[in-house]
Amino acid sequence: MGIFQRFARLPLKPLCIWSLCPQYSTAFTVGRGLIVRSSQLIQHRYVHSRGLGASPGNLGAAPPRLPFSRVTQEDLAFFKTLLPERTITDPDLLKSCNVDWLKTVEGNSEVLLRPKTTEEVSQILRYCNERNLAVCPQGGNTGLVGGSVPVFDEIILSTSLMNQVITFDNISGILTCQAGCVLENLSNYLEERDFIMPLDLGAKGSCHIGGNVSTNAGGLRLLRYGSLRGTVLGLEVVLADGRVLNCLATLRKDNTGYDLKQLFIGSEGTLGVITAVSILCPRKPRAVNVAFLGCSSFQQLLETFQCCRGMLGEILSAFEFLDASCMSLLKKHLKLTNPITELKILFHTQALWSLRERITEALTHEGYTYKYDISLPVEKIYDLVQDMRGHLGGMAKNVVGYGHVGDGNLHLNITSPSKDPVLLAAIEPYVYEWTSEWKGSISAEHGLGLKKRNYIYYSKPSEAVALMGSIKAMLDPKGILNPYKTLPDHIH
């Protein structure tokens, strides 16, 4: 408590506080732009266990290939004429684009297209729609649910060369850029102009803003700046038939008709390909303070969170936590130091933040990782971790929890020496049933992608899923855009 009392006397300027404890760790940031990083079972719709393409035992597996056309030499000739030197067919160059970041999903695409302009994307999709060729849009390929890589032989449409800033208004703070801009590059661009991006992710060095918007990424600043559904002002999107939907507004208020951009935020490339984004960016805080606290229980962590919010109000921009198991993995695999036990060492802000941002990296050294991105009432976040440990017993190598206390988002990670179907069967659907029981969401910020598409009914009623299917059929009647993702194999 002494650490926190000293923190309470700090001047009101951006501060980030981390809290670590024998079982729980917390981090949060505050500033004048404060950034703290740091029942009864409801009726389940088990429709995903009947008649699906994926086997009932593994609903995240790939369904059978749909009857799309296969790429011919005539198709390649068209693409090479449209994109000379940017139509890639070399298997060695295609390999990294066919595999997801976790190396758990691998497709077999034979063609990678790298357009530079919206017009090129439009021509590609118009042609693919006419030829019934499936397309997998791909940004930085940092997704964790298999949404950004092909399942079979879909054409990969990369936005990596669409990386230009179009405009920036230093009065309003509105940035307009192409979808392939890397998040960290945009952050650097804005910081030179005394602004920041409203989102920050551990994958910022690789992820693209278009992919962030397509998955409605949350990240480390959501507590203060809100989600992309609020900060994104406009989008330019190419539809499945090649039509360009220009809703690239730069107005904070526009109440003329339906807000169509919301259809594409979080749609994971299944309704259209985002080619440009306009986003509202806040001013850069004059200072950022980070505090790392140790708590002896999750209840104490929650009490600390309440206290921080009461004292700091809107300047608290992040409040993160990691448990002792996460800290052990950081020390074991990445040789990072525990700030709570090494009080004589001076830790800089970035060093504290790296403890939170590099947990995923540390987990990759543990073997195979089953990852779950769960949204729950804040007080229930860690109950799931503890219940999962009890449920699995000695079947798992590690069960760890970390995430965003400020918005009720838990990252539950379960490791084993290698991929283990028996362990997976014990985890799923237990984790989704538990989440549904407490009226949570099975995907807080990662999306559904390939792996979680058939579990959507744990979070959405059948009427909502049916409406989603109708929207998909209207905008992409041939289903060429990112097939096998987001929506379940069969809609009821």
Short mmCIF file of C-alpha atoms in Angstrom, two decimals:
data_model
loop_
_atom_site.label_atom_id
_atom_site.label_comp_id
_atom_site.label_asym_id
_atom_site.label_seq_id
_atom_site.Cartn_x
_atom_site.Cartn_y
_atom_site.Cartn_z
CA MET A 1 0.00 0.00 0.00
CA GLY A 2 2.99 2.26 0.51
CA ILE A 3 3.68 2.32 -3.19
CA PHE A 4 0.14 3.37 -3.92
CA GLN A 5 0.16 6.08 -1.23
CA ARG A 6 3.22 7.61 -2.82
CA PHE A 7 1.51 7.45 -6.19
CA ALA A 8 -1.49 9.32 -4.78
CA ARG A 9 0.73 12.31 -4.05
CA LEU A 10 2.07 12.51 -7.59
CA PRO A 11 1.07 15.60 -9.59
CA LEU A 12 -1.84 15.06 -11.97
CA LYS A 13 -0.02 14.31 -15.18
CA PRO A 14 -0.06 11.22 -17.41
CA LEU A 15 0.70 8.21 -15.30
CA CYS A 16 0.74 4.50 -16.01
CA ILE A 17 0.50 1.99 -13.19
CA TRP A 18 1.28 -1.71 -13.32
CA SER A 19 0.39 -4.02 -10.49
CA LEU A 20 2.01 -7.39 -9.94
CA CYS A 21 1.32 -9.86 -7.15
CA PRO A 22 1.98 -13.45 -6.19
CA GLN A 23 -1.10 -14.31 -8.20
CA TYR A 24 -2.05 -11.09 -9.91
CA SER A 25 -0.35 -8.16 -11.58
CA THR A 26 -1.75 -4.81 -12.60
CA ALA A 27 -0.57 -1.95 -14.71
CA PHE A 28 -2.19 1.33 -15.51
CA THR A 29 -1.34 4.67 -17.05
CA VAL A 30 -2.62 8.12 -16.25
CA GLY A 31 -1.99 11.63 -17.41
CA ARG A 32 -3.47 14.95 -18.39
CA GLY A 33 -4.29 12.41 -20.85
CA LEU A 34 -3.65 9.72 -18.17
CA ILE A 35 -2.73 6.33 -19.54
CA VAL A 36 -2.79 3.41 -17.08
CA ARG A 37 -1.63 0.27 -18.73
CA SER A 38 -1.50 -2.03 -16.66
CA SER A 39 -25.81 -18.38 -11.73
CA GLN A 40 -27.68 -20.05 -13.78
CA LEU A 41 -26.61 -21.42 -17.10
CA ILE A 42 -28.47 -19.67 -19.88
CA GLN A 43 -29.95 -21.74 -22.67
CA HIS A 44 -27.16 -22.52 -25.12
CA ARG A 45 -27.75 -22.86 -28.83
CA TYR A 46 -25.88 -26.03 -29.62
CA VAL A 47 -26.69 -25.72 -33.31
CA HIS A 48 -22.96 -25.73 -33.93
CA SER A 49 -22.88 -29.41 -33.01
CA ARG A 50 -25.25 -30.47 -35.75
CA GLY A 51 -24.53 -30.73 -39.44
CA LEU A 52 -21.55 -28.41 -39.60
CA GLY A 53 -18.65 -28.67 -42.01
CA ALA A 54 -16.24 -28.85 -39.09
CA SER A 55 -16.38 -31.98 -36.97
CA PRO A 56 -18.45 -31.76 -33.77
CA GLY A 57 -15.27 -32.44 -31.79
CA ASN A 58 -13.40 -29.49 -33.29
CA LEU A 59 -15.63 -26.70 -34.50
CA GLY A 60 -12.61 -24.50 -35.22
CA ALA A 61 -11.35 -26.88 -37.92
CA ALA A 62 -11.64 -25.98 -41.58
CA PRO A 63 -14.87 -26.92 -43.38
CA PRO A 64 -14.85 -28.54 -46.85
CA ARG A 65 -13.69 -26.31 -49.69
CA LEU A 66 -16.53 -24.38 -51.31
CA PRO A 67 -16.99 -24.59 -55.12
CA PHE A 68 -14.89 -21.58 -56.07
CA SER A 69 -12.97 -21.49 -59.33
CA ARG A 70 -9.28 -22.31 -59.37
CA VAL A 71 -6.65 -19.91 -60.68
CA THR A 72 -5.76 -20.49 -64.33
CA GLN A 73 -2.94 -19.23 -66.52
CA GLU A 74 -5.41 -16.74 -68.04
CA ASP A 75 -6.12 -15.40 -64.54
CA LEU A 76 -2.41 -15.03 -63.84
CA ALA A 77 -1.96 -13.19 -67.13
CA PHE A 78 -4.65 -10.69 -66.11
CA PHE A 79 -3.11 -10.11 -62.68
CA LYS A 80 0.41 -9.74 -64.08
CA THR A 81 -0.80 -7.19 -66.58
CA LEU A 82 -2.59 -5.23 -63.86
CA LEU A 83 0.18 -5.60 -61.26
CA PRO A 84 3.50 -6.09 -63.04
CA GLU A 85 6.18 -7.23 -60.56
CA ARG A 86 3.51 -7.28 -57.85
CA THR A 87 1.84 -10.58 -58.70
CA ILE A 88 3.75 -13.14 -56.64
CA THR A 89 3.68 -16.86 -57.44
CA ASP A 90 7.04 -17.95 -56.00
CA PRO A 91 6.23 -20.60 -53.34
CA ASP A 92 9.11 -19.42 -51.14
CA LEU A 93 7.75 -15.87 -51.10
CA LEU A 94 4.20 -17.10 -50.54
CA LYS A 95 5.07 -19.29 -47.58
CA SER A 96 5.01 -16.61 -44.88
CA CYS A 97 1.70 -15.24 -46.18
CA ASN A 98 0.09 -18.68 -46.06
CA VAL A 99 0.84 -19.20 -42.35
CA ASP A 100 -0.58 -17.23 -39.44
CA TRP A 101 1.58 -15.60 -36.77
CA LEU A 102 0.99 -18.42 -34.30
CA LYS A 103 1.82 -21.01 -36.98
CA THR A 104 -1.40 -22.86 -36.20
CA VAL A 105 -3.25 -22.21 -39.48
CA GLU A 106 -1.73 -22.76 -42.92
CA GLY A 107 -3.33 -22.25 -46.31
CA ASN A 108 -2.24 -23.22 -49.80
CA SER A 109 -2.57 -20.04 -51.83
CA GLU A 110 -0.54 -19.93 -55.04
CA VAL A 111 -1.03 -16.22 -55.76
CA LEU A 112 -0.20 -13.09 -53.76
CA LEU A 113 -1.38 -9.73 -55.13
CA ARG A 114 0.10 -6.46 -53.86
CA PRO A 115 -1.91 -3.47 -55.09
CA LYS A 116 -0.91 0.10 -54.36
CA THR A 117 -4.16 1.92 -55.08
CA THR A 118 -7.87 1.61 -54.44
CA GLU A 119 -8.47 1.40 -58.19
CA GLU A 120 -6.22 -1.65 -58.42
CA VAL A 121 -8.12 -3.32 -55.57
CA SER A 122 -11.36 -2.52 -57.37
CA GLN A 123 -10.19 -4.12 -60.60
CA ILE A 124 -8.94 -7.21 -58.75
CA LEU A 125 -12.21 -7.78 -56.93
CA ARG A 126 -14.33 -7.08 -59.98
CA TYR A 127 -12.39 -9.71 -61.90
CA CYS A 128 -12.40 -12.24 -59.04
CA ASN A 129 -16.14 -11.81 -58.54
CA GLU A 130 -16.82 -12.44 -62.23
CA ARG A 131 -14.54 -15.49 -62.19
CA ASN A 132 -15.80 -16.76 -58.80
CA LEU A 133 -12.28 -16.69 -57.35
CA ALA A 134 -12.08 -16.54 -53.54
CA VAL A 135 -9.97 -13.77 -51.98
CA CYS A 136 -8.28 -13.53 -48.59
CA PRO A 137 -7.54 -9.89 -47.63
CA GLN A 138 -4.34 -9.64 -45.58
CA GLY A 139 -2.73 -6.81 -43.63
CA GLY A 140 0.15 -7.40 -41.23
CA ASN A 141 -0.94 -11.01 -40.61
CA THR A 142 -0.77 -10.63 -36.82
CA GLY A 143 -4.23 -12.08 -36.10
CA LEU A 144 -4.70 -14.87 -33.57
CA VAL A 145 -7.86 -16.60 -34.86
CA GLY A 146 -6.84 -17.60 -38.38
CA GLY A 147 -8.71 -14.75 -40.04
CA SER A 148 -5.86 -13.30 -42.11
CA VAL A 149 -4.55 -16.36 -43.95
CA PRO A 150 -6.17 -18.53 -46.63
CA VAL A 151 -7.84 -21.77 -45.62
CA PHE A 152 -7.40 -23.41 -49.01
CA ASP A 153 -6.19 -21.76 -52.23
CA GLU A 154 -7.79 -18.31 -51.91
CA ILE A 155 -5.92 -15.48 -53.61
CA ILE A 156 -4.09 -13.39 -51.00
CA LEU A 157 -4.78 -9.68 -51.42
CA SER A 158 -2.11 -7.85 -49.42
CA THR A 159 -2.43 -4.17 -48.46
CA SER A 160 1.27 -3.91 -47.52
CA LEU A 161 2.07 -1.45 -50.36
CA MET A 162 -0.94 0.75 -49.58
CA ASN A 163 1.04 2.55 -46.91
CA GLN A 164 0.71 6.27 -47.55
CA VAL A 165 -0.60 9.01 -45.26
CA ILE A 166 -3.14 10.95 -47.31
CA THR A 167 -3.80 13.96 -45.07
CA PHE A 168 -3.46 15.09 -41.48
CA ASP A 169 -5.29 18.06 -39.98
CA ASN A 170 -3.29 19.35 -37.03
CA ILE A 171 -6.22 21.42 -35.81
CA SER A 172 -8.85 18.69 -35.60
CA GLY A 173 -6.37 15.82 -35.18
CA ILE A 174 -7.97 13.83 -38.01
CA LEU A 175 -5.64 11.49 -39.89
CA THR A 176 -6.54 9.98 -43.26
CA CYS A 177 -4.33 7.20 -44.56
CA GLN A 178 -4.25 4.07 -46.66
CA ALA A 179 -5.16 0.79 -45.01
CA GLY A 180 -1.68 -0.72 -45.24
CA CYS A 181 0.01 1.81 -42.95
CA VAL A 182 1.78 0.04 -40.08
CA LEU A 183 0.40 1.18 -36.72
CA GLU A 184 3.82 2.00 -35.28
CA ASN A 185 4.71 4.11 -38.34
CA LEU A 186 1.51 6.09 -37.90
CA SER A 187 2.29 6.54 -34.20
CA ASN A 188 5.75 7.89 -35.04
CA TYR A 189 4.30 10.19 -37.71
CA LEU A 190 1.79 11.61 -35.24
CA GLU A 191 4.19 11.98 -32.33
CA GLU A 192 6.36 14.24 -34.47
CA ARG A 193 3.27 16.45 -34.73
CA ASP A 194 2.39 16.25 -31.01
CA PHE A 195 -0.45 13.75 -31.47
CA ILE A 196 -0.88 10.02 -30.82
CA MET A 197 -2.93 7.18 -32.25
CA PRO A 198 -6.00 6.35 -30.14
CA LEU A 199 -4.98 2.69 -30.05
CA ASP A 200 -1.78 0.90 -29.10
CA LEU A 201 -1.08 -2.81 -29.52
CA GLY A 202 1.75 -5.17 -28.75
CA ALA A 203 1.85 -6.01 -32.49
CA LYS A 204 2.12 -2.35 -33.49
CA GLY A 205 5.39 -2.93 -35.33
CA SER A 206 3.68 -5.22 -37.85
CA CYS A 207 -0.09 -4.75 -37.80
CA HIS A 208 -1.83 -2.49 -40.34
CA ILE A 209 -4.46 0.09 -39.53
CA GLY A 210 -6.81 -1.53 -42.04
CA GLY A 211 -6.49 -4.84 -40.23
CA ASN A 212 -6.98 -3.08 -36.89
CA VAL A 213 -10.25 -1.62 -38.14
CA SER A 214 -11.36 -4.85 -39.83
CA THR A 215 -11.01 -6.70 -36.52
CA ASN A 216 -12.08 -3.76 -34.34
CA ALA A 217 -8.85 -4.14 -32.36
CA GLY A 218 -8.96 -2.90 -28.77
CA GLY A 219 -5.51 -2.65 -27.27
CA LEU A 220 -3.97 -0.71 -24.43
CA ARG A 221 -5.66 2.70 -24.72
CA LEU A 222 -9.31 1.75 -24.98
CA LEU A 223 -10.07 2.71 -21.37
CA ARG A 224 -9.48 6.37 -22.13
CA TYR A 225 -9.94 6.83 -25.86
CA GLY A 226 -12.65 4.28 -26.55
CA SER A 227 -12.95 1.71 -29.33
CA LEU A 228 -12.39 2.14 -33.05
CA ARG A 229 -16.15 2.27 -33.50
CA GLY A 230 -15.95 5.73 -31.99
CA THR A 231 -12.59 7.04 -33.22
CA VAL A 232 -12.88 5.92 -36.86
CA LEU A 233 -14.72 8.71 -38.67
CA GLY A 234 -14.74 7.30 -42.17
CA LEU A 235 -13.73 4.42 -44.41
CA GLU A 236 -13.10 3.75 -48.05
CA VAL A 237 -14.11 0.18 -48.87
CA VAL A 238 -14.06 -1.89 -52.04
CA LEU A 239 -17.02 -4.25 -52.24
CA ALA A 240 -16.94 -7.80 -53.59
CA ASP A 241 -18.06 -6.75 -57.07
CA GLY A 242 -15.42 -4.02 -57.31
CA ARG A 243 -17.61 -1.05 -56.45
CA VAL A 244 -15.83 1.56 -54.33
CA LEU A 245 -17.78 2.78 -51.31
CA ASN A 246 -16.31 6.17 -50.43
CA CYS A 247 -17.43 7.00 -46.91
CA LEU A 248 -14.08 8.57 -46.03
CA ALA A 249 -15.65 11.33 -43.94
CA THR A 250 -13.58 13.65 -41.79
CA LEU A 251 -16.50 14.98 -39.76
CA ARG A 252 -17.09 14.19 -36.13
CA LYS A 253 -20.82 14.68 -36.56
CA ASP A 254 -22.77 13.34 -39.55
CA ASN A 255 -26.31 12.16 -38.95
CA THR A 256 -27.41 11.61 -42.54
CA GLY A 257 -28.79 8.13 -42.87
CA TYR A 258 -27.25 4.82 -41.83
CA ASP A 259 -23.70 4.79 -40.50
CA LEU A 260 -22.44 2.30 -43.08
CA LYS A 261 -18.83 2.27 -41.89
CA GLN A 262 -19.91 0.36 -38.80
CA LEU A 263 -20.76 -2.64 -41.00
CA PHE A 264 -17.12 -2.99 -41.98
CA ILE A 265 -15.52 -2.28 -38.60
CA GLY A 266 -15.02 -5.71 -37.07
CA SER A 267 -16.27 -7.61 -40.14
CA GLU A 268 -12.84 -9.22 -40.69
CA GLY A 269 -12.76 -8.60 -44.44
CA THR A 270 -15.90 -10.63 -45.12
CA LEU A 271 -18.03 -7.71 -46.37
CA GLY A 272 -15.46 -5.58 -48.19
CA VAL A 273 -11.79 -4.68 -48.36
CA ILE A 274 -10.91 -1.53 -46.41
CA THR A 275 -8.52 0.60 -48.48
CA ALA A 276 -8.40 3.87 -46.50
CA VAL A 277 -9.27 5.11 -43.02
CA SER A 278 -9.91 8.49 -41.42
CA ILE A 279 -9.43 8.44 -37.67
CA LEU A 280 -9.61 10.97 -34.84
CA CYS A 281 -6.29 11.22 -33.00
CA PRO A 282 -5.85 12.77 -29.53
CA ARG A 283 -3.12 15.21 -28.56
CA LYS A 284 0.02 13.67 -27.15
CA PRO A 285 0.06 13.82 -23.31
CA ARG A 286 2.70 16.15 -21.93
CA ALA A 287 3.95 13.37 -19.70
CA VAL A 288 3.23 9.73 -19.07
CA ASN A 289 3.79 8.03 -15.72
CA VAL A 290 3.75 4.29 -15.24
CA ALA A 291 3.33 2.51 -11.93
CA PHE A 292 3.74 -1.23 -11.38
CA LEU A 293 1.93 -2.53 -8.30
CA GLY A 294 1.89 -5.91 -6.55
CA CYS A 295 -1.42 -7.22 -5.24
CA SER A 296 -1.94 -10.26 -3.03
CA SER A 297 -5.34 -11.14 -4.48
CA PHE A 298 -7.52 -10.31 -7.47
CA GLN A 299 -10.01 -8.68 -5.09
CA GLN A 300 -7.26 -6.32 -3.93
CA LEU A 301 -6.46 -5.61 -7.55
CA LEU A 302 -10.09 -4.63 -8.19
CA GLU A 303 -10.09 -2.39 -5.14
CA THR A 304 -6.93 -0.72 -6.45
CA PHE A 305 -8.64 -0.19 -9.79
CA GLN A 306 -11.64 1.43 -8.14
CA CYS A 307 -9.37 3.69 -6.12
CA CYS A 308 -7.40 4.74 -9.20
CA ARG A 309 -10.51 5.54 -11.18
CA GLY A 310 -11.87 7.55 -8.30
CA MET A 311 -8.70 9.63 -7.91
CA LEU A 312 -7.63 9.94 -11.52
CA GLY A 313 -10.87 9.99 -13.47
CA GLU A 314 -10.51 10.56 -17.19
CA ILE A 315 -6.72 10.84 -17.15
CA LEU A 316 -6.44 7.12 -16.44
CA SER A 317 -5.79 5.66 -19.88
CA ALA A 318 -4.93 2.04 -19.16
CA PHE A 319 -5.14 -0.46 -16.32
CA GLU A 320 -3.59 -3.82 -17.18
CA PHE A 321 -2.89 -6.96 -15.19
CA LEU A 322 -0.80 -10.11 -15.47
CA ASP A 323 -0.66 -13.00 -13.04
CA ALA A 324 2.37 -14.56 -11.37
CA SER A 325 2.45 -17.37 -13.92
CA CYS A 326 2.89 -14.81 -16.70
CA MET A 327 5.70 -13.16 -14.78
CA SER A 328 7.42 -16.51 -14.35
CA LEU A 329 7.30 -17.10 -18.11
CA LEU A 330 8.73 -13.63 -18.81
CA LYS A 331 11.62 -14.34 -16.47
CA LYS A 332 12.18 -17.87 -17.72
CA HIS A 333 12.08 -17.32 -21.47
CA LEU A 334 12.85 -13.62 -22.01
CA LYS A 335 15.05 -12.96 -18.95
CA LEU A 336 12.93 -9.98 -17.92
CA THR A 337 13.09 -8.76 -14.34
CA ASN A 338 10.23 -8.62 -11.85
CA PRO A 339 10.01 -4.95 -10.69
CA ILE A 340 8.34 -5.96 -7.42
CA THR A 341 11.12 -8.26 -6.25
CA GLU A 342 13.97 -6.17 -7.67
CA LEU A 343 13.21 -2.84 -6.01
CA LYS A 344 16.78 -1.57 -6.29
CA ILE A 345 16.68 -1.56 -10.09
CA LEU A 346 15.46 1.55 -11.91
CA PHE A 347 12.84 0.65 -14.49
CA HIS A 348 11.99 2.96 -17.38
CA THR A 349 8.46 3.31 -18.73
CA GLN A 350 9.13 1.16 -21.79
CA ALA A 351 10.75 -1.56 -19.68
CA LEU A 352 7.60 -1.77 -17.56
CA TRP A 353 5.38 -1.84 -20.62
CA SER A 354 7.43 -4.57 -22.25
CA LEU A 355 6.42 -6.88 -19.39
CA ARG A 356 2.83 -6.61 -20.58
CA GLU A 357 3.45 -6.48 -24.32
CA ARG A 358 5.83 -9.46 -24.49
CA ILE A 359 3.70 -12.04 -22.69
CA THR A 360 2.52 -13.48 -26.01
CA GLU A 361 6.15 -13.81 -27.11
CA ALA A 362 7.06 -15.62 -23.89
CA LEU A 363 4.16 -18.03 -24.37
CA THR A 364 5.50 -19.10 -27.77
CA HIS A 365 8.43 -20.74 -25.96
CA GLU A 366 6.08 -22.95 -23.92
CA GLY A 367 5.05 -25.21 -26.80
CA TYR A 368 1.55 -25.08 -28.25
CA THR A 369 -0.75 -22.35 -26.92
CA TYR A 370 -4.54 -22.33 -26.89
CA LYS A 371 -5.55 -18.66 -26.79
CA TYR A 372 -8.87 -17.22 -25.67
CA ASP A 373 -9.89 -13.57 -25.81
CA ILE A 374 -12.81 -13.24 -23.41
CA SER A 375 -14.90 -10.28 -22.27
CA LEU A 376 -16.55 -10.63 -18.85
CA PRO A 377 -17.89 -8.55 -15.97
CA VAL A 378 -14.70 -7.19 -14.43
CA GLU A 379 -15.18 -9.00 -11.12
CA LYS A 380 -15.38 -12.37 -12.90
CA ILE A 381 -12.23 -12.07 -15.05
CA TYR A 382 -9.88 -14.13 -12.93
CA ASP A 383 -12.51 -16.62 -11.78
CA LEU A 384 -12.33 -18.14 -15.26
CA VAL A 385 -8.56 -18.65 -14.96
CA GLN A 386 -8.91 -20.35 -11.59
CA ASP A 387 -11.86 -22.48 -12.67
CA MET A 388 -10.03 -23.54 -15.82
CA ARG A 389 -7.02 -24.64 -13.76
CA GLY A 390 -9.29 -26.75 -11.59
CA HIS A 391 -11.16 -28.12 -14.61
CA LEU A 392 -8.02 -29.18 -16.50
CA GLY A 393 -5.99 -30.38 -13.52
CA GLY A 394 -2.65 -31.70 -14.78
CA MET A 395 -3.67 -31.90 -18.45
CA ALA A 396 -2.21 -28.47 -19.26
CA LYS A 397 1.38 -27.32 -18.87
CA ASN A 398 0.29 -23.79 -17.88
CA VAL A 399 -2.95 -21.85 -17.49
CA VAL A 400 -2.24 -18.12 -17.32
CA GLY A 401 -4.29 -14.94 -17.39
CA TYR A 402 -3.55 -11.34 -18.29
CA GLY A 403 -5.40 -8.50 -19.97
CA HIS A 404 -7.27 -5.25 -19.72
CA VAL A 405 -8.96 -4.77 -16.36
CA GLY A 406 -10.28 -1.41 -17.47
CA ASP A 407 -12.60 -2.92 -20.07
CA GLY A 408 -13.14 -6.42 -18.68
CA ASN A 409 -11.02 -8.21 -21.28
CA LEU A 410 -9.19 -11.40 -20.24
CA HIS A 411 -6.55 -13.13 -22.33
CA LEU A 412 -6.68 -16.73 -21.18
CA ASN A 413 -3.77 -18.84 -22.43
CA ILE A 414 -3.38 -22.57 -21.96
CA THR A 415 -0.15 -24.29 -23.00
CA SER A 416 0.90 -27.85 -23.69
CA PRO A 417 4.13 -29.35 -25.05
CA SER A 418 2.44 -29.92 -28.43
CA LYS A 419 -0.97 -29.77 -30.05
CA ASP A 420 -3.25 -31.99 -27.98
CA PRO A 421 -6.77 -32.89 -29.22
CA VAL A 422 -7.68 -34.36 -25.82
CA LEU A 423 -6.73 -31.13 -24.06
CA LEU A 424 -8.64 -29.08 -26.65
CA ALA A 425 -11.75 -31.20 -26.08
CA ALA A 426 -11.48 -30.46 -22.36
CA ILE A 427 -11.12 -26.71 -22.97
CA GLU A 428 -13.85 -26.33 -25.59
CA PRO A 429 -16.74 -25.88 -25.25
CA TYR A 430 -16.18 -25.52 -21.46
CA VAL A 431 -14.57 -22.09 -21.85
CA TYR A 432 -17.43 -20.85 -24.05
CA GLU A 433 -20.13 -22.31 -21.79
CA TRP A 434 -18.50 -20.62 -18.78
CA THR A 435 -18.32 -17.30 -20.63
CA SER A 436 -21.91 -17.55 -21.82
CA GLU A 437 -23.09 -18.37 -18.30
CA TRP A 438 -21.79 -15.01 -17.12
CA LYS A 439 -23.12 -13.18 -20.20
CA GLY A 440 -19.65 -12.50 -21.57
CA SER A 441 -18.31 -12.45 -25.12
CA ILE A 442 -16.20 -15.25 -26.59
CA SER A 443 -14.22 -12.66 -28.55
CA ALA A 444 -13.49 -9.31 -26.96
CA GLU A 445 -11.06 -7.91 -29.54
CA HIS A 446 -9.45 -10.64 -31.67
CA GLY A 447 -12.47 -11.46 -33.82
CA LEU A 448 -13.82 -14.89 -34.74
CA GLY A 449 -11.82 -15.73 -37.87
CA LEU A 450 -11.63 -19.40 -38.78
CA LYS A 451 -11.09 -20.81 -35.31
CA LYS A 452 -14.12 -19.40 -33.49
CA ARG A 453 -16.72 -18.91 -36.22
CA ASN A 454 -18.86 -21.84 -35.15
CA TYR A 455 -18.97 -20.69 -31.52
CA ILE A 456 -20.69 -17.40 -32.33
CA TYR A 457 -24.01 -18.62 -30.88
CA TYR A 458 -22.53 -18.52 -27.39
CA SER A 459 -22.47 -14.73 -27.69
CA LYS A 460 -25.15 -13.86 -30.26
CA PRO A 461 -28.79 -14.95 -30.62
CA SER A 462 -29.78 -16.87 -33.73
CA GLU A 463 -31.79 -13.90 -35.00
CA ALA A 464 -28.68 -11.69 -34.97
CA VAL A 465 -26.55 -14.31 -36.72
CA ALA A 466 -29.25 -14.79 -39.37
CA LEU A 467 -29.27 -11.05 -40.02
CA MET A 468 -25.49 -11.08 -40.33
CA GLY A 469 -25.84 -13.82 -42.93
CA SER A 470 -28.35 -11.74 -44.86
CA ILE A 471 -26.00 -8.75 -44.89
CA LYS A 472 -23.17 -10.98 -46.13
CA ALA A 473 -25.39 -12.38 -48.89
CA MET A 474 -26.41 -8.90 -49.99
CA LEU A 475 -22.90 -7.42 -50.12
CA ASP A 476 -21.07 -10.54 -51.27
CA PRO A 477 -23.62 -12.87 -52.94
CA LYS A 478 -20.94 -15.24 -54.27
CA GLY A 479 -19.18 -15.36 -50.92
CA ILE A 480 -15.71 -14.70 -52.37
CA LEU A 481 -14.50 -12.39 -49.58
CA ASN A 482 -12.58 -14.19 -46.83
CA PRO A 483 -14.68 -17.36 -46.95
CA TYR A 484 -14.83 -19.78 -44.02
CA LYS A 485 -14.37 -16.89 -41.56
CA THR A 486 -16.49 -15.05 -38.97
CA LEU A 487 -19.90 -16.57 -39.74
CA PRO A 488 -20.72 -20.18 -38.78
CA ASP A 489 -20.69 -22.91 -41.40
CA HIS A 490 -24.47 -23.21 -41.14
CA ILE A 491 -26.77 -20.37 -40.09
CA HIS A 492 -30.02 -21.29 -38.35
#
